[in-house]
Coordinates of C-alpha atoms and ligand atoms in Angstrom, one line a residue:
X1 CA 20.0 -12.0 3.4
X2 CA 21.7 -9.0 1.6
X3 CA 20.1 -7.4 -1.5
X4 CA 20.4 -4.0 -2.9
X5 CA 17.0 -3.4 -1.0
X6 CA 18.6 -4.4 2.0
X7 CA 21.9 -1.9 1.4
X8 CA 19.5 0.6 0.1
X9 CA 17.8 0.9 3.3
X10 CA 19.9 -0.6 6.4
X11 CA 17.5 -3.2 7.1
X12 CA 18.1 -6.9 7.9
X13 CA 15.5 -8.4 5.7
X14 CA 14.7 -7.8 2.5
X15 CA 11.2 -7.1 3.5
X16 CA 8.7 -4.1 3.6
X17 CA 5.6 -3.7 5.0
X18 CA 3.4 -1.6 2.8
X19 CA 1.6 1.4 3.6
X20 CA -1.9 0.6 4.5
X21 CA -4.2 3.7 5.5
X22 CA -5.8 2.7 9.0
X23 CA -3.7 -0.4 9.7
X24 CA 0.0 0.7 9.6
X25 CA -0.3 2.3 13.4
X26 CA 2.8 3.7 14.6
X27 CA 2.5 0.9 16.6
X28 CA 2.8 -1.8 13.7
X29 CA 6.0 0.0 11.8
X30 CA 7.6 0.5 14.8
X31 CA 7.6 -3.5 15.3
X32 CA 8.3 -4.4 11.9
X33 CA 11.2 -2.2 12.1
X34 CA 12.3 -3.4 15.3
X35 CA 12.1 -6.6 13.8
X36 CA 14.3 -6.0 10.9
X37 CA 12.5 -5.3 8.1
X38 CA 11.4 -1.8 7.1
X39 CA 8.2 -0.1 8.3
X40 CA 5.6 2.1 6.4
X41 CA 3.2 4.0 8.0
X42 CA 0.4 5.2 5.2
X43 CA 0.4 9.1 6.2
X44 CA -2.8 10.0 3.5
X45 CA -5.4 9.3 6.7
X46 CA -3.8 11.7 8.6
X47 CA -4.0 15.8 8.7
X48 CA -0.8 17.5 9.1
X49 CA -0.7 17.7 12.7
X50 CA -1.7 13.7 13.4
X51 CA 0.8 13.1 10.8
X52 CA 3.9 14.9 12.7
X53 CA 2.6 13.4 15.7
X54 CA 2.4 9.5 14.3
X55 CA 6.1 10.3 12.6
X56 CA 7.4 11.3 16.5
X57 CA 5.7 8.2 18.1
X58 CA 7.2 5.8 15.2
X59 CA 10.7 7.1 16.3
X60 CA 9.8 6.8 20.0
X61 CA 9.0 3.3 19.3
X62 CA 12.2 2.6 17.1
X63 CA 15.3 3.9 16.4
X64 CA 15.5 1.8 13.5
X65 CA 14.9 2.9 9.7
X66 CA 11.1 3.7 8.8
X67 CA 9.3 5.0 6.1
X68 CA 6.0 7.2 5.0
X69 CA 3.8 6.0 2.2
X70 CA 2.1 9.0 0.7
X71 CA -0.8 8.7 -1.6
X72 CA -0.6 11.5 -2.9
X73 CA -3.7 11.9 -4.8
X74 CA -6.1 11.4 -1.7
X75 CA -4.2 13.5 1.3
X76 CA -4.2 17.1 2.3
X77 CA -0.5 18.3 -0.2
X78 CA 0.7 19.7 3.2
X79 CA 1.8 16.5 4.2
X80 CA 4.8 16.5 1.7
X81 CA 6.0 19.2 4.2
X82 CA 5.4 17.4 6.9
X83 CA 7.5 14.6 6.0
X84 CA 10.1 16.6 4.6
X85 CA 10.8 18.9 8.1
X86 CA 10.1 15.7 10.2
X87 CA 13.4 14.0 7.8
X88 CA 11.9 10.9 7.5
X89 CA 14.5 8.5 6.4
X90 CA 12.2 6.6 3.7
X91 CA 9.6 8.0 1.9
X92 CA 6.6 6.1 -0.5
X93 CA 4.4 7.9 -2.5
X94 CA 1.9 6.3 -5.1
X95 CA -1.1 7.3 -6.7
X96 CA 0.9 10.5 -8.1
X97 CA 2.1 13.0 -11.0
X98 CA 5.2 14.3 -11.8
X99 CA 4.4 18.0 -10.7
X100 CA 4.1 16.6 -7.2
X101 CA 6.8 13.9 -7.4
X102 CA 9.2 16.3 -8.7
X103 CA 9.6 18.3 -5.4
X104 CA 8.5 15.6 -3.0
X105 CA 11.8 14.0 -4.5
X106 CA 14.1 17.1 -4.4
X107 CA 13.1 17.5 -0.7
X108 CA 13.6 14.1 0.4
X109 CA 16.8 14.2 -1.0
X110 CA 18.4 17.7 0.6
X111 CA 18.3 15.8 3.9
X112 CA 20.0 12.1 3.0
X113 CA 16.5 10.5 2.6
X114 CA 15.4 7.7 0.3
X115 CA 12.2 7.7 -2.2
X116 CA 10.5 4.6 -3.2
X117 CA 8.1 5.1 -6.2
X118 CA 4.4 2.7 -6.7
X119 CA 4.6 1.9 -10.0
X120 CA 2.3 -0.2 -12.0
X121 CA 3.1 -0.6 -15.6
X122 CA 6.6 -0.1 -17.7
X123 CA 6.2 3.3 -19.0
X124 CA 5.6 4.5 -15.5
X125 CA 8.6 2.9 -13.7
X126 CA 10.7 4.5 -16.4
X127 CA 10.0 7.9 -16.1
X128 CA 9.8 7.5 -12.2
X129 CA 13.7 6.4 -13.1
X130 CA 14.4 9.5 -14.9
X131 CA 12.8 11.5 -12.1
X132 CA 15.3 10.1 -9.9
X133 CA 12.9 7.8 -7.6
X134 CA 15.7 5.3 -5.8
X135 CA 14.2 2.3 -5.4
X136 CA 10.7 0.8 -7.2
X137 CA 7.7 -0.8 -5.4
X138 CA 5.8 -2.9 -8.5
X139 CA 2.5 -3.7 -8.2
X140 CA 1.1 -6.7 -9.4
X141 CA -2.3 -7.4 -10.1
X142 CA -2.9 -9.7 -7.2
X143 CA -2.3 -7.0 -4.5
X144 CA -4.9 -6.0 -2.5
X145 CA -6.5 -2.1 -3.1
X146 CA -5.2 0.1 -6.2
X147 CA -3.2 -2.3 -9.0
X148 CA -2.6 -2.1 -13.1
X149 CA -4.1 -5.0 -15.4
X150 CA -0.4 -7.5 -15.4
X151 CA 0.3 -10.1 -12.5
X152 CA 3.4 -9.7 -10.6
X153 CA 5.0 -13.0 -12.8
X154 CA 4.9 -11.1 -16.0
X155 CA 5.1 -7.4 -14.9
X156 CA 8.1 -7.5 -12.2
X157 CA 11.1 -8.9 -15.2
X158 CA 9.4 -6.4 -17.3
X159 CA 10.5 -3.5 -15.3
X160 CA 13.2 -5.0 -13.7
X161 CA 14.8 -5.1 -17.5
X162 CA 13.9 -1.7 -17.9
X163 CA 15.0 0.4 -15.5
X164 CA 18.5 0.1 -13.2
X165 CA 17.2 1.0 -9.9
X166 CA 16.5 -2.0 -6.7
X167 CA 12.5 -3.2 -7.8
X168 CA 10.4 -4.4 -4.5
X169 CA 8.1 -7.2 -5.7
X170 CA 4.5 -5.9 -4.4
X171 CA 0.9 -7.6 -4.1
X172 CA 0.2 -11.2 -3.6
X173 CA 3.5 -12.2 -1.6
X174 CA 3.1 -13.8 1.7
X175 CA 5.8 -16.4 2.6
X176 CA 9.1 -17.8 1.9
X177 CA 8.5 -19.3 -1.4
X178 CA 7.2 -15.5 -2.4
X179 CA 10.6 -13.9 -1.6
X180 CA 12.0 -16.9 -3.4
X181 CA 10.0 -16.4 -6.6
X182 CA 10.7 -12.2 -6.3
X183 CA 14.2 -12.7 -5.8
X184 CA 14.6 -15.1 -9.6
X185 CA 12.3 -12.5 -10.8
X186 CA 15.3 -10.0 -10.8
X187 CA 13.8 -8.0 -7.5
X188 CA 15.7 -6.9 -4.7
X189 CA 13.1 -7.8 -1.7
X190 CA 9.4 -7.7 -1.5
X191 CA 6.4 -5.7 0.1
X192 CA 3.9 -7.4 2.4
X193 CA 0.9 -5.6 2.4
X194 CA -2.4 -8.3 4.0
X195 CA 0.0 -10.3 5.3
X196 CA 2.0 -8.2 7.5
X197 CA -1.5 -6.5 8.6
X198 CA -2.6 -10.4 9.6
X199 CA 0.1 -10.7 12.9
X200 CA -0.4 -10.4 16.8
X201 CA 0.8 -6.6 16.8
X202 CA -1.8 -5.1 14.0
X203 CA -4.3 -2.8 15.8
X204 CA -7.7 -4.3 13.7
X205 CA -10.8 -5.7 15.0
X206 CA -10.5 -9.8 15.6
X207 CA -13.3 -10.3 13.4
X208 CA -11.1 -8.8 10.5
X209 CA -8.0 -10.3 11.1
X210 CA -10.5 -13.8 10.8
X211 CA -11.5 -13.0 7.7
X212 CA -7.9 -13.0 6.6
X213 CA -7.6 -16.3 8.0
X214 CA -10.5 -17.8 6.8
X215 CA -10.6 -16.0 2.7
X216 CA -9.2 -18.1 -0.1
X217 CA -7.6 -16.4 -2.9
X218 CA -10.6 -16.3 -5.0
X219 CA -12.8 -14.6 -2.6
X220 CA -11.8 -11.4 -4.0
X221 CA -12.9 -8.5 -6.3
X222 CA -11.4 -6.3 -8.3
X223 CA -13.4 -3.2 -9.7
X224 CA -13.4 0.4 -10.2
X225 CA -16.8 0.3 -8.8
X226 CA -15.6 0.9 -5.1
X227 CA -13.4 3.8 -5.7
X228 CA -13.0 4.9 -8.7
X229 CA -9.8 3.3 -9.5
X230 CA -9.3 -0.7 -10.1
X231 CA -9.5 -1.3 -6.6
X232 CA -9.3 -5.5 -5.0
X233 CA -11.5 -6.3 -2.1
X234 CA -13.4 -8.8 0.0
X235 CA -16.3 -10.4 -1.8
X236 CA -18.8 -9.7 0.6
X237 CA -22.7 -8.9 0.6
X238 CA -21.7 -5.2 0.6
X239 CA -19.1 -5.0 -1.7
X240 CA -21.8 -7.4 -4.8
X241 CA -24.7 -4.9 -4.0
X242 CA -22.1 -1.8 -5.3
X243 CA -21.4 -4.1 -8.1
X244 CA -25.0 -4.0 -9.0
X245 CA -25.8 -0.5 -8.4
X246 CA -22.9 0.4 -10.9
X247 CA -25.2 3.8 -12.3
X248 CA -24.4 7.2 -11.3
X249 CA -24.2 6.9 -7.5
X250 CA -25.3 10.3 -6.8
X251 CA -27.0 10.1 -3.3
X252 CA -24.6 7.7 -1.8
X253 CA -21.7 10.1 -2.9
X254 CA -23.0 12.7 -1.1
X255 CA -23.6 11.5 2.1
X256 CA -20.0 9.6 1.9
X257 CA -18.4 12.8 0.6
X258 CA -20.0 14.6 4.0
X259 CA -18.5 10.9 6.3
X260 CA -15.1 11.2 4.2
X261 CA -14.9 15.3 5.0
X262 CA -15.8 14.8 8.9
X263 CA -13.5 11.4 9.8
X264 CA -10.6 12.7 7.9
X265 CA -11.4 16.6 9.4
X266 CA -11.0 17.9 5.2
X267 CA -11.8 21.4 4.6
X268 CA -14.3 21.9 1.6
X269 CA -11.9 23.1 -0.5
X270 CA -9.6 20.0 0.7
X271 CA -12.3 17.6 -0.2
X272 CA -12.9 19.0 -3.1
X273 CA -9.7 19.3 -4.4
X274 CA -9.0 15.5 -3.0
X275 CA -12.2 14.6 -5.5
X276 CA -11.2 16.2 -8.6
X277 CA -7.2 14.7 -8.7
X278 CA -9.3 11.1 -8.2
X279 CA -10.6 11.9 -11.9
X280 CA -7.4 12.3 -13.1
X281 CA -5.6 9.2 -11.9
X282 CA -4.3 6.0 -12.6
X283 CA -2.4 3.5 -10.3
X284 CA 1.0 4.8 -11.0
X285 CA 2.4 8.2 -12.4
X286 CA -0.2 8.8 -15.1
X287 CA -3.7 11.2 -16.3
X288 CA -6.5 8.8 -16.7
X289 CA -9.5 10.1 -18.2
X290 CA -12.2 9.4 -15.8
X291 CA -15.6 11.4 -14.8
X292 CA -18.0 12.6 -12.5
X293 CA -19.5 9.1 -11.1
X294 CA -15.5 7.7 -10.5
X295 CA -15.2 11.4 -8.3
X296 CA -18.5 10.1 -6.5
X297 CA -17.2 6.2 -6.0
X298 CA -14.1 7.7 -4.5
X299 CA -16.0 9.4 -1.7
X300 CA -18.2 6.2 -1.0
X301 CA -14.9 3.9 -1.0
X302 CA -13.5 6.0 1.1
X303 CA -15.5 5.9 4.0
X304 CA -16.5 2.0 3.0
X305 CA -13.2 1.3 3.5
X306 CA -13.1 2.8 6.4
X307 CA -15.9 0.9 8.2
X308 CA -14.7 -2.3 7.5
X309 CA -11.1 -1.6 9.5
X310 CA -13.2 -0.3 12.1
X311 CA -14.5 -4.0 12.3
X312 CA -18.1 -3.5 10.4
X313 CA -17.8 -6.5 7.9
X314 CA -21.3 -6.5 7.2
X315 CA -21.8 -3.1 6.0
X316 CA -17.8 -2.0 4.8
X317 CA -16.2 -2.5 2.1
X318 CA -12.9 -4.4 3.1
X319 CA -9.3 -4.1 0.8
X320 CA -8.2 -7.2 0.4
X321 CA -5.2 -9.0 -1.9
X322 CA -4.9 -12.3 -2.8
X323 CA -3.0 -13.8 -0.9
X324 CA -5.1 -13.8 1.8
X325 CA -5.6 -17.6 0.4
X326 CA -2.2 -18.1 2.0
X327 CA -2.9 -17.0 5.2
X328 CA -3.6 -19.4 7.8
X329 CA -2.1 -18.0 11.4
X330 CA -1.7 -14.6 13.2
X331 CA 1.9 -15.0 14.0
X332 CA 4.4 -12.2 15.7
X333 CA 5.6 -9.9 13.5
X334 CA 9.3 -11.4 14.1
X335 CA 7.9 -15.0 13.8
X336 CA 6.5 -13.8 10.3
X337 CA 9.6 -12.1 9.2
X338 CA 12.1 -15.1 10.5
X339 CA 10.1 -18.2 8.9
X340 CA 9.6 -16.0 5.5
X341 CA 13.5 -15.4 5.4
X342 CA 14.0 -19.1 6.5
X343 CA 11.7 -20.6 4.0
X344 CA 13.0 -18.0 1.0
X345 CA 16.6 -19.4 1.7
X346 CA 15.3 -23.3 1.9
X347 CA 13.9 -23.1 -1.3
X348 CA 16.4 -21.7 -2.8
X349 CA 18.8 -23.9 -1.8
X350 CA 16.8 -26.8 -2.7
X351 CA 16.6 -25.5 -6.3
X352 CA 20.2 -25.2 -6.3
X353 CA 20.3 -28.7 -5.5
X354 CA 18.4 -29.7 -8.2
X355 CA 20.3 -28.0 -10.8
X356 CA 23.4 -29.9 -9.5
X357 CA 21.9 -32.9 -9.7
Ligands
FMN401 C1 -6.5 -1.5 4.1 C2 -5.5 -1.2 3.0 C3 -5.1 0.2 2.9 C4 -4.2 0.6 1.9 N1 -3.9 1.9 1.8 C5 -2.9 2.2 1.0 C6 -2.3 3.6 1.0 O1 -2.7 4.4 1.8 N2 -1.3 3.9 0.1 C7 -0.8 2.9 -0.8 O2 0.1 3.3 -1.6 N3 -1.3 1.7 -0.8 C8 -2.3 1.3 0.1 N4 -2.7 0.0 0.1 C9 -2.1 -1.0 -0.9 C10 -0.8 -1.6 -0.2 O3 0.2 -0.6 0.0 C11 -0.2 -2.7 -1.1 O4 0.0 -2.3 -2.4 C12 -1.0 -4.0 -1.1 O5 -1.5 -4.3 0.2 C13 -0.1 -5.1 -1.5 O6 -0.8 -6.3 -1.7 P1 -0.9 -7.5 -0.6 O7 -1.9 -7.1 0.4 O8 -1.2 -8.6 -1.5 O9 0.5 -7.6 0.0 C14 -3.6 -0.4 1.0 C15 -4.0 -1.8 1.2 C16 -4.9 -2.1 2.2 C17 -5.2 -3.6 2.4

């Protein structure tokens, strides 16, 4: 199946898996790669010396194209050198501005290297365009973690009208019949984010990749509450008592700030720094306007978030999209990939049919 996503990157499916702190192992790109689509490893978890490391392991694992998804409001900014003097070929960010785009974008590009931008909302995938981003992940409203307000029906021909670059449908896509739908909206390929995490070779807990299994599509959440940003998650006990408690979380901030600062080894100044660009975000390239208490809910999401991959579904807060409702298996990665492809090119061809008809 050749797209412009495909061509774009040299892979053999138009398929991506998205970056996904704590679940895209080097392990888990390396296979998707290997099986033909394109791997992201989320590098915002990591310090700068993990990160170089991970980025050495992926290419031990794969000689096969890979990518590095950088959020950039929530990692160390020395990352963006990391990335840049390890060449990777492919590199994500979201959750950024144009200050740090800008550069992130020249540097990628001096060595041969591709940038996909997170985009959201129309305005933001234009001037992402005029930056000179190559190719577009969208973000629909289903998706699990950070999304705008408009569903991936309405908000994917939107942008794909507006700018000229290839547009990878992301959030809520999870079989054949997805690619399908993604392709007749005008995009190139799409991004798997729950579902790809949801196979044999992802390096989470049993008892989470159950609760994929087991979730319908409207055992979800979506809130600011959690992090500070609109953020989707599992409905659980944990995540309704934060919905309650929605006053200035003061006490809870600080002892997640202190978690946050120790599992991700931050400096002070790192943490800090992290807090304050929270206030000032949106989910694509944008200022919000946002205040003390959404600085505090990003430190206590942050280490929520955290729990739950580490397989405490009681107590953490687990990101989740919507289309967990259509998972039902934990396949092989390959498997995953070689139905989805299989069942994208059925229906089409069925539809084609029809029309003849
Ligand atoms: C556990 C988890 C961690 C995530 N971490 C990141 C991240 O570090 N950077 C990012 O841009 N998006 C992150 N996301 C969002 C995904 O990249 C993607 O947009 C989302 O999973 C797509 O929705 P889907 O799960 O319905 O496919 C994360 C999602 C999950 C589930």
């Amino acid at each position: 199946m050749k797209t412009r996503m495909t061509e774009l990157f040299g892979i053999r499916y138009p398929i991506m898996l998205a970056g996904m702190n704590w679940l895209t192992t080097p392990k888990l790109v390396a296979s998707v790669s290997n099986a033909g689509a394109l791997g992201l490893l989320a590098g915002a978890q990591y310090n700068t010396d993990t990160l170089r490391e991970a980025i050495r392991e992926i290419r031990k694992l794969t000689d096969k194209p890979f990518g590095v998804n950088l959020a950039l409001s929530l990692g160390d900014p020395s990352l963006i050198d990391v990335v840049i003097g390890e060449k990777v070929p492919i590199v994500n960010y979201s959750l950024g501005r144009p200050p740090e785009i800008i550069p992130l974008i020249q540097g990628v590009h001096a060595y041969g290297g591709k940038i996909i931008g997170t985009v959201a909302t129309v305005k933001h995938a234009r001037r992402a365009e005029e930056i000179g981003v190559d190719a577009l992940a969208i973000t629909g409203y289903e998706a699990a973690a950070h999304s705008g307000n408009v569903g991936a029906v309405v908000l994917i021909p939107q942008i794909v009208e507006a700018v000229k670059i290839p547009c990878i449908a992301a959030g809520g896509f999870a079989d054949g019949k997805g690619l399908a739908a993604a392709l007749a909206l005008g995009a190139e390929g799409i991004s798997m984010g729950t579902r790809l995490a949801a196979t044999k070779e992802a390096e989470v807990p049993d008892t989470v990749k159950e609760i994929w299994v087991k979730a319908t599509e409207e055992d979800t959440i979506i809130d600011p509450a959690f992090d500070g940003i609109n953020c989707r998650v599992w409905r659980n006990k944990a995540a309704e008592n934060i919905l309650k408690k929605k006053a200035f979380p003061l006490f809870d901030a600080i002892s997640a700030g202190l978690l946050m600062k120790n599992t991700l080894k931050m400096s002070w100044r790192q943490l800090f720094k992290t807090a304050l660009k929270m206030r000032g975000q949106e989910a694509g390239i944008g200022r919000g306007k946002r205040g003390l208490s959404a600085t505090m809910r990003f430190a206590i999401g942050t280490s929520l978030f955290y729990k739950a991959m580490e397989g405490d579904i009681v107590n953490g807060i687990l990101l989740m999209g919507q289309t967990t409702g259509k998972i039902h298996d934990i396949p092989a990665i390959a498997e995953l990939l070689e139905r989805t492809v299989t069942e994208a090119k059925q229906v089409i061809a069925k539809l084609d049919k029809q029309i003849a008809n």
